[in-house]
Every structure is written in C-alpha cells, then in structure tokens.
Amino acid sequence: AQSVTQLGSHVSVSEGALVLLRCNYSSSVPPYLFWYVQYPNQGLQLLLKYTSAATLVKGINGFEAEFKKSETSFHLTKPSAHMSDAAEYFCAVTSKTSYDKVIFGPGTSLSVIP
Amino acid sequence: DVKVTQSSRYLVKRTGEKVFLECVQDMDHENMFWYRQDPGLGLRLIYFSYDVKMKEKGDIPEGYSVSREKKERFSLILESASTNQTSMYLCASSLRARGRGHQLNQPQHFGDGTRLSIL
C-alpha cells in the first residue's frame, strides 16, 4: 500500500530562516504528490502539486518542493519563514488503487519564532 | 474559487444519538470525501463518493454511513454516536481523475471542518 512519512511532527524556525519540511513516500509506480497547509480552525488548502512536468514545483506563498525519485522524497522548502507560515503541513500521495484518492501523511506542525 | 461548505463548525451530541454532518460543494465536482482528523494520525478517509448514489468505503467506515442524493451534497451519518467518534471531520471534493499525466492528479478542495464532540 502507498504510505507517506513526514519526519518531525513539530518543526520550529526563526522568522527569516529557511523552512524545510520533509516528506518521503513509498510507491512502486510513478506517484502524484501534493502538499497541503492547514491554518488554525480551517480546512486544508493546496500549496502545490507535482505534475511530472518538472522536478522543482513552485507553489503559493513562496513555497516550493523538489521531487527526487532516487530518494522517494518530496521535501517542502521556503527560503525565508514568515510569522504567517505557522500552520500544519500535510504531504499526500495518490492512492495506488485509485487516482481519485490520496493518502495523507501525519502532518508537521510549523512554528515560527519572532 | 471552489467553495466547500460544512453545515456546522462545532457540534456537541450525546452518545447513542444519530448525527448528521452535511457538506455542499458548488463546483460540480464528481468526487466527494469525508475524513476524520485526529492529532498525530493525519487525515483518515471514512467514505468516498464518485457519483450520485455511488459510494465506497474508506479506511475507517465502521460506525458511519453516507448519503449522496444530489451531486453537490454529501452527508455523513453517525448511526449511534460514541465517544470515540469525537473528532474533527473534514469534507472535500475534487474533479474525477481522467486522461493522463497531470490530469490524473486533481487536488481536493476542503471545507473548514466540523469539530464534533460526543458526550
């Protein structure tokens, strides 16, 4: 079965520092990958998705993610953290049995320290 | 913009009650989903519907049922609520994945969630 792991349930960074949130997937077929963000008391919003057109994917709010097939990774980065980036981040991969369904990782809570 | 609306943000019910959670989307999406979200467990799929009156069990369907009588509306039903069903419930919708390449990874659009407490 497909699975997604996110290293670090909580990550803290200083304002202005690099943000790196890790995501690894297990997949025996080419995956379709997503990053979602959840702000407090809200649902999930799409940050970016991997379309196989390019290994480096740019998303909203200055985030980007790089697909590395050899490492089965899709880590999310942002060069400079902003206070408004504090949220829960979820990596997701399409299900092996259906492209309509996705498997979510457990999430990483990002704190930004002023 | 796609809008997915969940009928309640907060709900408190008692054990044994029958509970209805409603979700409406306005973008003519074929797919609709119900998830529950618990700390440390991420999102777990309860039920998935790919068309009117069509449904498929997700990973944790026990104790739940769903109804999709109209394309825009997807209801989650707790037949007899129990305390272990206290959770955040999220509804989502998406276009059907069809074609090839990037057309296969259609993102899901989420409502703001219903925080359900069963006492």
mmCIF file of C-alpha atoms in Angstrom:
data_model
loop_
_atom_site.group_PDB
_atom_site.id
_atom_site.type_symbol
_atom_site.label_atom_id
_atom_site.label_comp_id
_atom_site.label_asym_id
_atom_site.label_seq_id
_atom_site.Cartn_x
_atom_site.Cartn_y
_atom_site.Cartn_z
ATOM 1 C CA ALA A 1 0.000 0.000 0.000
ATOM 2 C CA GLN A 2 1.054 3.570 -0.528
ATOM 3 C CA SER A 3 2.328 5.422 2.509
ATOM 4 C CA VAL A 4 3.697 8.831 3.357
ATOM 5 C CA THR A 5 6.073 9.686 6.166
ATOM 6 C CA GLN A 6 6.842 13.160 7.408
ATOM 7 C CA LEU A 7 9.956 13.418 9.529
ATOM 8 C CA GLY A 8 9.290 15.621 12.524
ATOM 9 C CA SER A 9 5.802 16.166 13.888
ATOM 10 C CA HIS A 10 6.883 19.624 15.090
ATOM 11 C CA VAL A 11 9.382 21.981 13.474
ATOM 12 C CA SER A 12 10.380 25.389 14.821
ATOM 13 C CA VAL A 13 12.228 28.011 12.828
ATOM 14 C CA SER A 14 13.120 31.637 13.422
ATOM 15 C CA GLU A 15 11.459 34.309 11.358
ATOM 16 C CA GLY A 16 13.551 34.805 8.210
ATOM 17 C CA ALA A 17 15.169 31.366 8.413
ATOM 18 C CA LEU A 18 14.917 28.556 5.901
ATOM 19 C CA VAL A 19 11.908 26.280 6.211
ATOM 20 C CA LEU A 20 12.454 22.597 5.384
ATOM 21 C CA LEU A 21 9.642 20.091 5.876
ATOM 22 C CA ARG A 22 10.425 16.521 4.939
ATOM 23 C CA CYS A 23 8.229 14.067 3.086
ATOM 24 C CA ASN A 24 9.047 10.562 1.900
ATOM 25 C CA TYR A 25 6.654 8.282 0.074
ATOM 26 C CA SER A 26 6.543 4.642 -0.782
ATOM 27 C CA SER A 27 5.421 3.894 -4.268
ATOM 28 C CA SER A 28 6.077 1.239 -6.838
ATOM 29 C CA VAL A 29 4.540 3.337 -9.601
ATOM 30 C CA PRO A 30 5.107 6.985 -10.548
ATOM 31 C CA PRO A 31 3.400 8.941 -7.823
ATOM 32 C CA TYR A 32 1.346 12.076 -7.888
ATOM 33 C CA LEU A 33 2.226 14.194 -4.878
ATOM 34 C CA PHE A 34 0.723 17.153 -3.057
ATOM 35 C CA TRP A 35 1.487 19.489 -0.202
ATOM 36 C CA TYR A 36 -1.416 20.990 1.725
ATOM 37 C CA VAL A 37 -1.428 23.578 4.503
ATOM 38 C CA GLN A 38 -3.953 23.881 7.324
ATOM 39 C CA TYR A 39 -4.195 27.111 9.282
ATOM 40 C CA PRO A 40 -5.821 27.004 12.735
ATOM 41 C CA ASN A 41 -9.553 26.291 12.648
ATOM 42 C CA GLN A 42 -9.593 25.904 8.884
ATOM 43 C CA GLY A 43 -9.670 23.120 6.327
ATOM 44 C CA LEU A 44 -6.734 22.162 4.130
ATOM 45 C CA GLN A 45 -5.558 24.336 1.236
ATOM 46 C CA LEU A 46 -3.435 23.143 -1.663
ATOM 47 C CA LEU A 47 0.101 24.550 -1.551
ATOM 48 C CA LEU A 48 1.435 22.777 -4.619
ATOM 49 C CA LYS A 49 1.265 19.557 -6.605
ATOM 50 C CA TYR A 50 3.782 17.509 -8.549
ATOM 51 C CA THR A 51 2.729 17.094 -12.148
ATOM 52 C CA SER A 52 5.837 15.314 -13.557
ATOM 53 C CA ALA A 53 6.473 18.265 -15.869
ATOM 54 C CA ALA A 54 9.340 19.467 -13.674
ATOM 55 C CA THR A 55 11.059 18.126 -10.587
ATOM 56 C CA LEU A 56 11.019 21.512 -8.857
ATOM 57 C CA VAL A 57 7.493 22.677 -8.204
ATOM 58 C CA LYS A 58 6.593 26.187 -7.132
ATOM 59 C CA GLY A 59 3.545 26.787 -5.017
ATOM 60 C CA ILE A 60 1.749 29.597 -3.300
ATOM 61 C CA ASN A 61 3.204 31.841 -0.574
ATOM 62 C CA GLY A 62 6.807 31.306 -1.731
ATOM 63 C CA PHE A 63 6.899 27.572 -1.056
ATOM 64 C CA GLU A 64 8.458 25.057 -3.394
ATOM 65 C CA ALA A 65 9.099 21.330 -3.372
ATOM 66 C CA GLU A 66 11.587 19.137 -5.168
ATOM 67 C CA PHE A 67 10.713 15.657 -6.386
ATOM 68 C CA LYS A 68 13.649 13.240 -6.048
ATOM 69 C CA LYS A 69 12.779 9.837 -7.396
ATOM 70 C CA SER A 70 16.032 8.224 -6.247
ATOM 71 C CA GLU A 71 15.312 9.273 -2.668
ATOM 72 C CA THR A 72 11.498 8.855 -2.902
ATOM 73 C CA SER A 73 11.256 12.316 -1.392
ATOM 74 C CA PHE A 74 9.213 15.456 -1.956
ATOM 75 C CA HIS A 75 10.521 17.922 0.636
ATOM 76 C CA LEU A 76 8.914 21.345 1.041
ATOM 77 C CA THR A 77 11.060 24.453 1.399
ATOM 78 C CA LYS A 78 10.750 28.198 1.743
ATOM 79 C CA PRO A 79 13.844 30.427 1.804
ATOM 80 C CA SER A 80 12.604 32.811 4.483
ATOM 81 C CA ALA A 81 9.957 31.989 7.083
ATOM 82 C CA HIS A 82 7.234 34.462 7.914
ATOM 83 C CA MET A 83 5.098 34.508 11.026
ATOM 84 C CA SER A 84 2.051 33.787 8.880
ATOM 85 C CA ASP A 85 3.581 30.454 7.813
ATOM 86 C CA ALA A 86 2.808 28.935 11.217
ATOM 87 C CA ALA A 87 0.419 26.098 10.402
ATOM 88 C CA GLU A 88 0.097 22.333 9.946
ATOM 89 C CA TYR A 89 1.540 20.949 6.713
ATOM 90 C CA PHE A 90 0.479 17.684 5.108
ATOM 91 C CA CYS A 91 2.190 15.746 2.359
ATOM 92 C CA ALA A 92 -0.055 13.452 0.310
ATOM 93 C CA VAL A 93 0.329 10.865 -2.443
ATOM 94 C CA THR A 94 -2.292 9.441 -4.775
ATOM 95 C CA SER A 95 -3.533 6.017 -3.880
ATOM 96 C CA LYS A 96 -2.176 3.069 -5.830
ATOM 97 C CA THR A 97 -5.706 1.749 -6.358
ATOM 98 C CA SER A 98 -7.346 4.973 -7.464
ATOM 99 C CA TYR A 99 -6.045 8.292 -8.728
ATOM 100 C CA ASP A 100 -9.117 9.870 -7.173
ATOM 101 C CA LYS A 101 -7.987 9.098 -3.639
ATOM 102 C CA VAL A 102 -4.946 10.294 -1.757
ATOM 103 C CA ILE A 103 -3.035 9.060 1.251
ATOM 104 C CA PHE A 104 -2.099 11.805 3.718
ATOM 105 C CA GLY A 105 0.962 11.908 5.890
ATOM 106 C CA PRO A 106 0.582 12.522 9.630
ATOM 107 C CA GLY A 107 1.409 16.208 9.276
ATOM 108 C CA THR A 108 4.130 18.554 10.528
ATOM 109 C CA SER A 109 3.291 21.490 12.735
ATOM 110 C CA LEU A 110 5.440 24.514 11.883
ATOM 111 C CA SER A 111 6.103 27.181 14.498
ATOM 112 C CA VAL A 112 7.802 30.453 13.570
ATOM 113 C CA ILE A 113 9.685 32.223 16.339
ATOM 114 C CA PRO A 114 9.922 36.001 16.133
ATOM 115 C CA ASP B 1 -12.970 29.597 -6.408
ATOM 116 C CA VAL B 2 -14.316 26.283 -5.281
ATOM 117 C CA LYS B 3 -16.362 26.506 -2.148
ATOM 118 C CA VAL B 4 -16.999 23.538 0.084
ATOM 119 C CA THR B 5 -19.364 24.353 2.900
ATOM 120 C CA GLN B 6 -19.879 22.248 6.001
ATOM 121 C CA SER B 7 -23.100 22.936 7.834
ATOM 122 C CA SER B 8 -21.651 23.289 11.339
ATOM 123 C CA ARG B 9 -18.270 24.383 12.687
ATOM 124 C CA TYR B 10 -18.912 22.973 16.151
ATOM 125 C CA LEU B 11 -21.358 20.314 17.249
ATOM 126 C CA VAL B 12 -21.998 18.666 20.602
ATOM 127 C CA LYS B 13 -24.070 15.488 20.779
ATOM 128 C CA ARG B 14 -24.733 12.700 23.256
ATOM 129 C CA THR B 15 -23.809 9.033 22.997
ATOM 130 C CA GLY B 16 -26.389 6.998 21.143
ATOM 131 C CA GLU B 17 -27.718 9.928 19.128
ATOM 132 C CA LYS B 18 -27.942 9.784 15.355
ATOM 133 C CA VAL B 19 -25.788 12.584 13.992
ATOM 134 C CA PHE B 20 -25.864 14.160 10.537
ATOM 135 C CA LEU B 21 -22.977 16.163 9.097
ATOM 136 C CA GLU B 22 -23.740 17.969 5.864
ATOM 137 C CA CYS B 23 -21.415 19.127 3.114
ATOM 138 C CA VAL B 24 -22.165 21.095 -0.049
ATOM 139 C CA GLN B 25 -19.829 21.996 -2.919
ATOM 140 C CA ASP B 26 -20.521 24.486 -5.678
ATOM 141 C CA MET B 27 -18.152 23.413 -8.463
ATOM 142 C CA ASP B 28 -19.934 20.428 -9.975
ATOM 143 C CA HIS B 29 -17.222 18.034 -8.749
ATOM 144 C CA GLU B 30 -17.857 14.343 -9.265
ATOM 145 C CA ASN B 31 -15.882 13.207 -6.207
ATOM 146 C CA MET B 32 -16.678 13.951 -2.586
ATOM 147 C CA PHE B 33 -14.934 12.697 0.535
ATOM 148 C CA TRP B 34 -15.377 12.529 4.292
ATOM 149 C CA TYR B 35 -12.282 12.390 6.505
ATOM 150 C CA ARG B 36 -11.696 12.499 10.204
ATOM 151 C CA GLN B 37 -8.633 14.238 11.555
ATOM 152 C CA ASP B 38 -7.040 13.273 14.850
ATOM 153 C CA PRO B 39 -3.735 14.536 16.287
ATOM 154 C CA GLY B 40 -0.768 12.500 15.112
ATOM 155 C CA LEU B 41 -2.873 10.425 12.715
ATOM 156 C CA GLY B 42 -3.324 12.878 9.876
ATOM 157 C CA LEU B 43 -6.467 12.516 7.800
ATOM 158 C CA ARG B 44 -8.183 9.184 7.514
ATOM 159 C CA LEU B 45 -10.746 8.517 4.825
ATOM 160 C CA ILE B 46 -14.154 7.445 6.084
ATOM 161 C CA TYR B 47 -16.131 7.321 2.829
ATOM 162 C CA PHE B 48 -15.702 8.395 -0.756
ATOM 163 C CA SER B 49 -18.393 9.080 -3.358
ATOM 164 C CA TYR B 50 -17.582 9.276 -7.058
ATOM 165 C CA ASP B 51 -21.091 9.966 -8.310
ATOM 166 C CA VAL B 52 -24.654 10.453 -7.148
ATOM 167 C CA LYS B 53 -25.794 7.451 -5.113
ATOM 168 C CA MET B 54 -22.352 5.861 -5.519
ATOM 169 C CA LYS B 55 -20.118 5.357 -2.510
ATOM 170 C CA GLU B 56 -17.061 3.468 -1.492
ATOM 171 C CA LYS B 57 -15.781 2.631 1.983
ATOM 172 C CA GLY B 58 -12.602 4.265 3.065
ATOM 173 C CA ASP B 59 -10.168 3.146 5.724
ATOM 174 C CA ILE B 60 -12.402 3.612 8.766
ATOM 175 C CA PRO B 61 -16.082 3.248 7.767
ATOM 176 C CA GLU B 62 -17.236 1.415 10.894
ATOM 177 C CA GLY B 63 -19.953 3.306 12.725
ATOM 178 C CA TYR B 64 -20.575 5.660 9.805
ATOM 179 C CA SER B 65 -22.775 5.780 6.735
ATOM 180 C CA VAL B 66 -23.148 8.322 3.935
ATOM 181 C CA SER B 67 -25.754 9.645 1.565
ATOM 182 C CA ARG B 68 -25.361 11.348 -1.783
ATOM 183 C CA GLU B 69 -28.729 12.035 -3.341
ATOM 184 C CA LYS B 70 -27.577 15.118 -5.254
ATOM 185 C CA LYS B 71 -24.237 15.809 -6.877
ATOM 186 C CA GLU B 72 -23.470 18.841 -4.751
ATOM 187 C CA ARG B 73 -24.341 17.363 -1.358
ATOM 188 C CA PHE B 74 -22.653 14.615 0.638
ATOM 189 C CA SER B 75 -23.871 13.709 4.104
ATOM 190 C CA LEU B 76 -22.065 11.761 6.804
ATOM 191 C CA ILE B 77 -24.218 9.910 9.313
ATOM 192 C CA LEU B 78 -23.162 8.571 12.675
ATOM 193 C CA GLU B 79 -25.782 5.914 13.269
ATOM 194 C CA SER B 80 -25.312 5.777 17.046
ATOM 195 C CA ALA B 81 -22.707 8.245 18.211
ATOM 196 C CA SER B 82 -19.996 7.057 20.584
ATOM 197 C CA THR B 83 -17.335 8.984 22.493
ATOM 198 C CA ASN B 84 -14.563 7.585 20.278
ATOM 199 C CA GLN B 85 -16.128 9.455 17.376
ATOM 200 C CA THR B 86 -15.222 12.774 18.947
ATOM 201 C CA SER B 87 -13.022 14.326 16.279
ATOM 202 C CA MET B 88 -12.598 16.927 13.568
ATOM 203 C CA TYR B 89 -14.494 15.953 10.422
ATOM 204 C CA LEU B 90 -13.432 17.320 7.064
ATOM 205 C CA CYS B 91 -15.347 17.203 3.806
ATOM 206 C CA ALA B 92 -13.600 17.558 0.443
ATOM 207 C CA SER B 93 -14.444 17.482 -3.245
ATOM 208 C CA SER B 94 -12.485 17.058 -6.468
ATOM 209 C CA LEU B 95 -12.839 16.549 -10.162
ATOM 210 C CA ARG B 96 -12.670 12.966 -11.387
ATOM 211 C CA ALA B 97 -9.125 11.904 -12.346
ATOM 212 C CA ARG B 98 -9.210 11.103 -16.040
ATOM 213 C CA GLY B 99 -6.935 11.374 -19.038
ATOM 214 C CA ARG B 100 -3.226 11.168 -18.495
ATOM 215 C CA GLY B 101 -0.330 12.996 -16.932
ATOM 216 C CA HIS B 102 -1.228 15.993 -14.817
ATOM 217 C CA GLN B 103 -4.932 15.402 -15.441
ATOM 218 C CA LEU B 104 -4.668 12.449 -13.096
ATOM 219 C CA ASN B 105 -3.667 14.415 -10.043
ATOM 220 C CA GLN B 106 -6.704 16.515 -9.295
ATOM 221 C CA PRO B 107 -6.376 18.298 -5.953
ATOM 222 C CA GLN B 108 -9.042 18.053 -3.305
ATOM 223 C CA HIS B 109 -10.816 21.158 -2.022
ATOM 224 C CA PHE B 110 -11.718 21.169 1.647
ATOM 225 C CA GLY B 111 -14.363 22.678 3.853
ATOM 226 C CA ASP B 112 -13.437 24.337 7.140
ATOM 227 C CA GLY B 113 -14.301 21.267 9.162
ATOM 228 C CA THR B 114 -16.785 20.321 11.864
ATOM 229 C CA ARG B 115 -15.448 19.764 15.340
ATOM 230 C CA LEU B 116 -17.741 17.140 16.814
ATOM 231 C CA SER B 117 -17.837 16.310 20.497
ATOM 232 C CA ILE B 118 -19.748 13.275 21.719
ATOM 233 C CA LEU B 119 -20.524 13.396 25.436
#
